[in-house]
CSV table of C-alpha atoms and ligand atoms in Angstrom, one decimal:
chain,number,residue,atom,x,y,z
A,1,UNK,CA,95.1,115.4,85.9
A,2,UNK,CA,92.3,116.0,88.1
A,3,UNK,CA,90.8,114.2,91.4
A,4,UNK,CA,87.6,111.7,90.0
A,5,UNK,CA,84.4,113.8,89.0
A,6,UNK,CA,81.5,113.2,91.8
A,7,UNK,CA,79.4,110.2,91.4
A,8,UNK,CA,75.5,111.2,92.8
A,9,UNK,CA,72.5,109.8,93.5
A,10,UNK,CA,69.4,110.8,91.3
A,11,UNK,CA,66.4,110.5,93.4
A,12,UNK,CA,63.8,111.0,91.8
A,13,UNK,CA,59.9,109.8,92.5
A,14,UNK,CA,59.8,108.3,89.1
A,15,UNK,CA,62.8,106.3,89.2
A,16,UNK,CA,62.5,105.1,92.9
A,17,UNK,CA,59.0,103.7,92.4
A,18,UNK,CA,59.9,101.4,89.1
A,19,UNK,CA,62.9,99.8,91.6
A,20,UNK,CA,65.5,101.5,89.7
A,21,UNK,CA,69.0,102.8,91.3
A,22,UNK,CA,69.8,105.7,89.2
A,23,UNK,CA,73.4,108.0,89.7
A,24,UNK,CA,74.7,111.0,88.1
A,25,UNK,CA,78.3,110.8,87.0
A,26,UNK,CA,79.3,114.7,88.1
A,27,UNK,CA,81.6,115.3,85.1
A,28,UNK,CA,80.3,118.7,84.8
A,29,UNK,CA,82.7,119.1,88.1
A,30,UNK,CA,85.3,117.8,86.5
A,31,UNK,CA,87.2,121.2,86.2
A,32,UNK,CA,90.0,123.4,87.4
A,33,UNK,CA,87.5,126.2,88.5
A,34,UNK,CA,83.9,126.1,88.6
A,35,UNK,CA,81.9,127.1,85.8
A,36,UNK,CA,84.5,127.2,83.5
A,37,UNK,CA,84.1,126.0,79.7
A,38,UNK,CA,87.3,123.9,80.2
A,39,UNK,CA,85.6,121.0,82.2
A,40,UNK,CA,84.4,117.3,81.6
A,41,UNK,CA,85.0,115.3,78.9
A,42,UNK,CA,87.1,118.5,77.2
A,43,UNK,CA,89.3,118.6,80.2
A,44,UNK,CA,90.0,114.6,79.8
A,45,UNK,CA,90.5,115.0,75.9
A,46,UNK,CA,92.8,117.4,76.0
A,47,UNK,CA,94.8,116.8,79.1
A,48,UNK,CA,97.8,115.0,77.0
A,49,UNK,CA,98.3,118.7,75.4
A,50,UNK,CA,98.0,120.7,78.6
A,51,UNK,CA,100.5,118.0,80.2
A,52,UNK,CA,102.9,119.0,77.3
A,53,UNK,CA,106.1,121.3,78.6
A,54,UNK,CA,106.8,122.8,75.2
A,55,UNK,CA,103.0,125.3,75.1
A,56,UNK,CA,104.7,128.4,75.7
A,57,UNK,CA,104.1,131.0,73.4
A,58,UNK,CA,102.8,128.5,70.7
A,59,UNK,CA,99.5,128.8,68.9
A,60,UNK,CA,96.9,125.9,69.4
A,61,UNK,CA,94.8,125.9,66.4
A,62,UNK,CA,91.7,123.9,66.5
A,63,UNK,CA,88.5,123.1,64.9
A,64,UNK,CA,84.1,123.5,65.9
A,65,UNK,CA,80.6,124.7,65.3
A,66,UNK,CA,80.2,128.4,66.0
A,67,UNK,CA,78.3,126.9,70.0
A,68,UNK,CA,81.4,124.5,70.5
A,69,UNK,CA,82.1,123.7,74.1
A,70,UNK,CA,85.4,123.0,72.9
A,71,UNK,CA,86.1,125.7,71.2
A,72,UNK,CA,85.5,127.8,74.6
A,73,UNK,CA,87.0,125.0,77.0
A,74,UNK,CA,89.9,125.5,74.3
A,75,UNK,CA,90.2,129.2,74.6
A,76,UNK,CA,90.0,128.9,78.7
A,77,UNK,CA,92.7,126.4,78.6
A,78,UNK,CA,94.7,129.1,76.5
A,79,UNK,CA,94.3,131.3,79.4
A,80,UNK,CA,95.5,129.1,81.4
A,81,UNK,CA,98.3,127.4,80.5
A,82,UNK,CA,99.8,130.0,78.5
A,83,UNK,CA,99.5,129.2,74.9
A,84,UNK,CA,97.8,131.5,72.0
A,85,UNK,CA,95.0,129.8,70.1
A,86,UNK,CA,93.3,129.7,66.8
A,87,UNK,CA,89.4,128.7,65.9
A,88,UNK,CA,88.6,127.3,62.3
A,89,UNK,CA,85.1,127.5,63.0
A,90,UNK,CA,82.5,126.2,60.2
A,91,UNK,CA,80.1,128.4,58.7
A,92,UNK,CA,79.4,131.8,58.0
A,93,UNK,CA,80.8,134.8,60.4
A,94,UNK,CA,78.8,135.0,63.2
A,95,UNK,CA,79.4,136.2,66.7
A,96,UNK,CA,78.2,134.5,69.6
A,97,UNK,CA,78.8,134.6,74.0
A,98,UNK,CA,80.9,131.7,73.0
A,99,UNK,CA,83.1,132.8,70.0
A,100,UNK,CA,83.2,136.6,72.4
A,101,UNK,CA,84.3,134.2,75.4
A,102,UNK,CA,87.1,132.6,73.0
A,103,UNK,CA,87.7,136.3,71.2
A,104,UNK,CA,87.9,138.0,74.5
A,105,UNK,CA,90.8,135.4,75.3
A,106,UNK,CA,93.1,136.3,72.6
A,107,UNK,CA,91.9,133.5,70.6
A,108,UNK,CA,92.0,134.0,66.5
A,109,UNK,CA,88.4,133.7,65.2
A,110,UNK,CA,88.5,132.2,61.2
A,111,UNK,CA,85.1,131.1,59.5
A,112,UNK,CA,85.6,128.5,57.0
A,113,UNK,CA,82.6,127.6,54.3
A,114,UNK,CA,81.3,124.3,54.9
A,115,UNK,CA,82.9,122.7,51.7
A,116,UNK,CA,86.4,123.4,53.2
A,117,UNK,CA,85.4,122.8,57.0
A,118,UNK,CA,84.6,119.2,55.5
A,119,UNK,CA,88.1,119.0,54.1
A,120,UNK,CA,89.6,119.6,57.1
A,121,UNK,CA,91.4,116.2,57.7
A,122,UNK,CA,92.9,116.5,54.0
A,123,UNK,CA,96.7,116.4,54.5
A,124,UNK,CA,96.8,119.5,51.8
A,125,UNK,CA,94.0,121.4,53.0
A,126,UNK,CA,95.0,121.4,56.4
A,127,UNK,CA,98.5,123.0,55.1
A,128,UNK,CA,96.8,125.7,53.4
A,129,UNK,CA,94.9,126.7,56.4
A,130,UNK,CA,97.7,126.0,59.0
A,131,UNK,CA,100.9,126.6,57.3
A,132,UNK,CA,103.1,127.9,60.3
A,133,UNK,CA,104.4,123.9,61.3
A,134,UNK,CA,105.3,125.1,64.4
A,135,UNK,CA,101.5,125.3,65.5
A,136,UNK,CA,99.9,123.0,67.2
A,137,UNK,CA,96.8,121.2,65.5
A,138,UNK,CA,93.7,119.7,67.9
A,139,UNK,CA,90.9,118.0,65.8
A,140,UNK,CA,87.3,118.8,66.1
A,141,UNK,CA,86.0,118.5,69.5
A,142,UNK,CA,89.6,117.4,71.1
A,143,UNK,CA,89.3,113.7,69.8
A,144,UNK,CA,92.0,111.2,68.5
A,145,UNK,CA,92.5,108.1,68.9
A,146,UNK,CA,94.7,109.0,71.8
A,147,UNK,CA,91.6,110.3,73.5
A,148,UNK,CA,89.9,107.0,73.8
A,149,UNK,CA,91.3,105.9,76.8
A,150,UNK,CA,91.1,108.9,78.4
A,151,UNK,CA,87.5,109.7,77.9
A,152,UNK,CA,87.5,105.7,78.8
A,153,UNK,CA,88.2,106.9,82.2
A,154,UNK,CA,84.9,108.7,82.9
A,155,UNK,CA,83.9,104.9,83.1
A,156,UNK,CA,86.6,103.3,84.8
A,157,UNK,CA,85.9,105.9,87.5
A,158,UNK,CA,82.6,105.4,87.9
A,159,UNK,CA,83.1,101.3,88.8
A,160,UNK,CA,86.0,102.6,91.4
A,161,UNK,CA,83.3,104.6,93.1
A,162,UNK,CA,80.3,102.2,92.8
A,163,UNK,CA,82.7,99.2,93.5
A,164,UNK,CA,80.7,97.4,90.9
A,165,UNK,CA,79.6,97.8,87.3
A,166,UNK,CA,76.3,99.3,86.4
A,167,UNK,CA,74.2,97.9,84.2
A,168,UNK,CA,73.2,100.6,82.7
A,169,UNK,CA,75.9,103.8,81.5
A,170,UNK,CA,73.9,106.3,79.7
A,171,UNK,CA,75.8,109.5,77.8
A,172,UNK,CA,75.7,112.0,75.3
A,173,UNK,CA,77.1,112.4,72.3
A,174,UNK,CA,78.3,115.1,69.9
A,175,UNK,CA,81.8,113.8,67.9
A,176,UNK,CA,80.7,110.7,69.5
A,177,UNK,CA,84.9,110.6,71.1
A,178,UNK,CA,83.4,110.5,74.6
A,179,UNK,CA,80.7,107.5,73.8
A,180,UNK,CA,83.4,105.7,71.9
A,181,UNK,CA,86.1,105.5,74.9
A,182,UNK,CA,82.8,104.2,77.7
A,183,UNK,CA,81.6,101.8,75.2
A,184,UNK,CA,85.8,100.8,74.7
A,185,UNK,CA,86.4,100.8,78.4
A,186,UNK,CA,82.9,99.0,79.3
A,187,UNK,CA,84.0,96.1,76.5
A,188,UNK,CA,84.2,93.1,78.9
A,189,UNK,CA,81.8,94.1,81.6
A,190,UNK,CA,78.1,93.8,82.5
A,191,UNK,CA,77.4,97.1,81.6
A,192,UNK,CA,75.1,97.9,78.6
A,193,UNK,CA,75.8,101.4,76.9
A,194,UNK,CA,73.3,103.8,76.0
A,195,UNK,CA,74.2,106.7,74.2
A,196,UNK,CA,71.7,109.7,73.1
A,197,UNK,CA,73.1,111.5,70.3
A,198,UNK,CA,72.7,116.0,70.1
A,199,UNK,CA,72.4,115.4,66.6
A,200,UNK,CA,70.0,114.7,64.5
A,201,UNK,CA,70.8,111.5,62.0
A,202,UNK,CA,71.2,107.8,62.2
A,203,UNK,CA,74.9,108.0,61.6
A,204,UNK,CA,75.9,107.7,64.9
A,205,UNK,CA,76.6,104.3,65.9
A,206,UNK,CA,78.7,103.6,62.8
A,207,UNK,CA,80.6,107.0,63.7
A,208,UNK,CA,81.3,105.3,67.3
A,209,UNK,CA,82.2,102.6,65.9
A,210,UNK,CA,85.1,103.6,63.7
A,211,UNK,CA,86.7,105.2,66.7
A,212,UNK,CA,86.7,102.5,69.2
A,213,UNK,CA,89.7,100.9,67.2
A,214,UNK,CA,89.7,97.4,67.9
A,215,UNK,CA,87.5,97.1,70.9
A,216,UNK,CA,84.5,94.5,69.9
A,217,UNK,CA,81.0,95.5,72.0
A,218,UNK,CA,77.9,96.1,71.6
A,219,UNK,CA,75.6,99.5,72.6
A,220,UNK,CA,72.8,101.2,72.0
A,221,UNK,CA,71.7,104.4,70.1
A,222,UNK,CA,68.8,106.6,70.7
A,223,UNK,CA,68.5,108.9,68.3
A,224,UNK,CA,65.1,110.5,68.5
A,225,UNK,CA,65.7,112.5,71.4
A,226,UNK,CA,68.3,114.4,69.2
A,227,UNK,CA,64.8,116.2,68.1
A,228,UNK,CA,65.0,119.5,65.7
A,229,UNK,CA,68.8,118.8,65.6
A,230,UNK,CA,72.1,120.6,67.2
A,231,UNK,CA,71.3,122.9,69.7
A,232,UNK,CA,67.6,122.9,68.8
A,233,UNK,CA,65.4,122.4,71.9
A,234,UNK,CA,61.9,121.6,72.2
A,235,UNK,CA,59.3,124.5,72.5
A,236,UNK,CA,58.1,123.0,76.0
A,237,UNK,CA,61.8,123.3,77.5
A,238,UNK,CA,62.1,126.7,79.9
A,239,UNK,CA,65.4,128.4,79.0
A,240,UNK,CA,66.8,130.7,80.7
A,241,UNK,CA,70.6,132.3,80.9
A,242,UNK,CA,71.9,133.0,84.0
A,243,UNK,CA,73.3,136.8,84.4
A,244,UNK,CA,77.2,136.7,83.0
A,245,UNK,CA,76.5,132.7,81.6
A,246,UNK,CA,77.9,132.1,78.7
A,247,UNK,CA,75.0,129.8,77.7
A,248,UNK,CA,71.2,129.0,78.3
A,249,UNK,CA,70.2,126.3,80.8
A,250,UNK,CA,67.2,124.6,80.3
A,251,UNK,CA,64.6,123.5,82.8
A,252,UNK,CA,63.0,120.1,81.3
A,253,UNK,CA,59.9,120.1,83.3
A,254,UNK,CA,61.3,117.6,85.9
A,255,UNK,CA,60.7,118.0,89.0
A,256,UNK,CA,63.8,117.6,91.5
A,257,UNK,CA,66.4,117.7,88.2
A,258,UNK,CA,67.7,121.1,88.2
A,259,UNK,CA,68.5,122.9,84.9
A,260,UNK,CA,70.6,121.2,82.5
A,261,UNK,CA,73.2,122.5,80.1
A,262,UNK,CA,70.2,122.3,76.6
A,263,UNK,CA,72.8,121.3,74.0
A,264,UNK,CA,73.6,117.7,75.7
A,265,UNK,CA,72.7,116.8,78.7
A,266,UNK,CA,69.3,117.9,79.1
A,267,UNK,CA,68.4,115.6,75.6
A,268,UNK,CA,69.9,112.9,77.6
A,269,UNK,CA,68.2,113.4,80.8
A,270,UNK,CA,64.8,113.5,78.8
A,271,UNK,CA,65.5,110.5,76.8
A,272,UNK,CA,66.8,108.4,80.2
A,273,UNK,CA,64.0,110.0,81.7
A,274,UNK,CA,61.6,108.8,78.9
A,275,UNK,CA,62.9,105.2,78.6
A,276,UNK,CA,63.0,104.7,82.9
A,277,UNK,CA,58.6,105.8,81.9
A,278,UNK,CA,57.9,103.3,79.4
A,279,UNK,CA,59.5,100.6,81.8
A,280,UNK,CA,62.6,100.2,79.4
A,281,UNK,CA,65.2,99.5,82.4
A,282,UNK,CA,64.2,96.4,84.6
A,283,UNK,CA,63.4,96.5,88.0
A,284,UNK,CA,66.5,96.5,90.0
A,285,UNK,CA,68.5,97.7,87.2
A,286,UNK,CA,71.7,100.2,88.2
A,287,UNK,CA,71.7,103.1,85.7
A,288,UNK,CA,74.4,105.5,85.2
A,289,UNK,CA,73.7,108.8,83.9
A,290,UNK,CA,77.0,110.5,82.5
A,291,UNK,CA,76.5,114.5,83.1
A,292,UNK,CA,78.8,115.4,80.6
A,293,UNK,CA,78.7,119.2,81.6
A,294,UNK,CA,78.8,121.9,79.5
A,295,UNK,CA,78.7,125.6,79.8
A,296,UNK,CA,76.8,127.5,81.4
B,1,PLP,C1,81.5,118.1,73.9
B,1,PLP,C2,80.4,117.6,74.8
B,1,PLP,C3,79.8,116.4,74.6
B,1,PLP,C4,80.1,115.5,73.4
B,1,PLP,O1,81.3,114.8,73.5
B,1,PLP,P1,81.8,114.0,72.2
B,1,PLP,O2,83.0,113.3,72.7
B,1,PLP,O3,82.1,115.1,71.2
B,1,PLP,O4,80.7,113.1,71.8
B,1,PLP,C5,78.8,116.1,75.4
B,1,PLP,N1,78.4,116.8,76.5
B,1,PLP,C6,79.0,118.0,76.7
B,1,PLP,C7,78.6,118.8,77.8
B,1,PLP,C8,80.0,118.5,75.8
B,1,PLP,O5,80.6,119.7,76.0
């Protein structure tokens, strides 16, 4: 759907001196324009619906937190490709830059209590709360089992441009969609996956696991770095939001890493960053850091 994200190289003092080769997996470029919500992994989940020829004039309905990234790469895609969409978000009514970014679209806001967000995969619930047939249902956070291979690809890419496989992939997770399709697609390779949930809980791993299908490999989870929970950030980070940004970036305290998208990536960053200090990777090792994007 879209020409291979970037792959990068991370120099930085404190990766270089412990003989590691470290590279950034651009993803946050993978987009039709830049800076738009409707980039990275979102893009690759939900390129089977924006391939489909029958959008026009339907409604897209679709499910997220109140801060989802796919509830605004969603909404962009709306924009877009011409469809009207609908957001079952879960919790009370709140507004937000990202809900006014998908309101300011055309996109239907609904708040659902959590008891009925949970139920949201119940064949009868999901008819009460969508009854029109003709509209089109996304699940929460764009994955399916049809998006494992695509969200596979953000690895399969990454070996075309290295020409080999690392040994180390490392990447966020939030459904866990995204970390179930690398750890699918790196089944049968050298390469070890690390993934470095946003949310707090040791649920993770078994969460992956379910969605991989039958795929049969092992990876790690590092949940700690997760710390107060979702889009909770340590006191220490520096946020800031750019003027017009639809989110906050955070500035890690890194030197030579630019500011990271908080929600994700920059808990990944830190706990890459953390493991490369207490010597976890072996000298020599090749570790690929999957910037997953998000807004900013
Ligand atoms: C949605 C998102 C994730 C999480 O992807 P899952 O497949 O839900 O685990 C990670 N990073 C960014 C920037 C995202 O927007």
């Amino acid at each position: 759907m879209l020409p291979p994200s970037p792959l990068e190289p991370l120099l930085l003092p404190e990766i270089t001196a412990r003989g590691l080769r470290c590279f950034v997996k651009r993803d946050d470029r993978y987009a039709f324009e830049p800076g738009s919500p409707l980039q990275g992994n979102k893009v690759r989940k939900l390129s089977p619906l924006l391939r489909r020829s029958d959008l026009a004039g339907r409604t897209v309905v679709t499910f997220g937190g109140a801060y989802s990234n796919h509830v605004a790469a969603l909404a962009a895609a709306g924009e877009r490709f011409g469809f009207r969409t609908s957001f079952l978000i879960r919790g009370e009514p709140v507004r937000n830059p990202v809900l006014d970014f998908a309101a300011a679209r055309g996109g239907e806001l609904r708040f659902l209590d959590r008891t009925t967000y949970r139920l949201r995969d119940d064949a009868a619930t999901l008819r009460q709360l969508v009854p029109d047939p003709d509209h089109i249902i996304v699940p929460e956070g764009g994955t399916s089992t049809a998006s494992l291979p695509l969200t596979g690809e953000l690895f399969h890419e990454t070996v075309r441009q290295l020409g080999y496989a690392p040994d180390y992939f490392c990447l966020s997770a939030g459904t866990g969609g995204t970390a179930a399709g690398v750890v699918a697609a790196a089944a049968g390779t050298t390469t070890h996956v690390e993934v470095f949930p946003a949310l707090r809980g040791e649920w993770m791993a078994e969460t992956i696991r379910r969605q991989m299908g039958n795929a049969r490999a092992e990876f790690s989870v590092f949940s700690r770095y997760a710390g107060r929970g979702y889009a909770k950030f340590p006191a220490h980070w520096q946020l800031h939001r750019p003027a017009g940004a639809l989110a906050t970036r955070a500035d890690i305290g890194v030197a030579g890493l630019p500011p990271l998208e908080p929600v994700y990536t920059a808990k990944l960053f830190t706990g890459v960053l953390d493991r490369v200090s207490a010597g976890a990777y072996p000298s020599g090792a090749v570790i690929v850091v999957a910037h997953t994007g998000g807004i900013y």
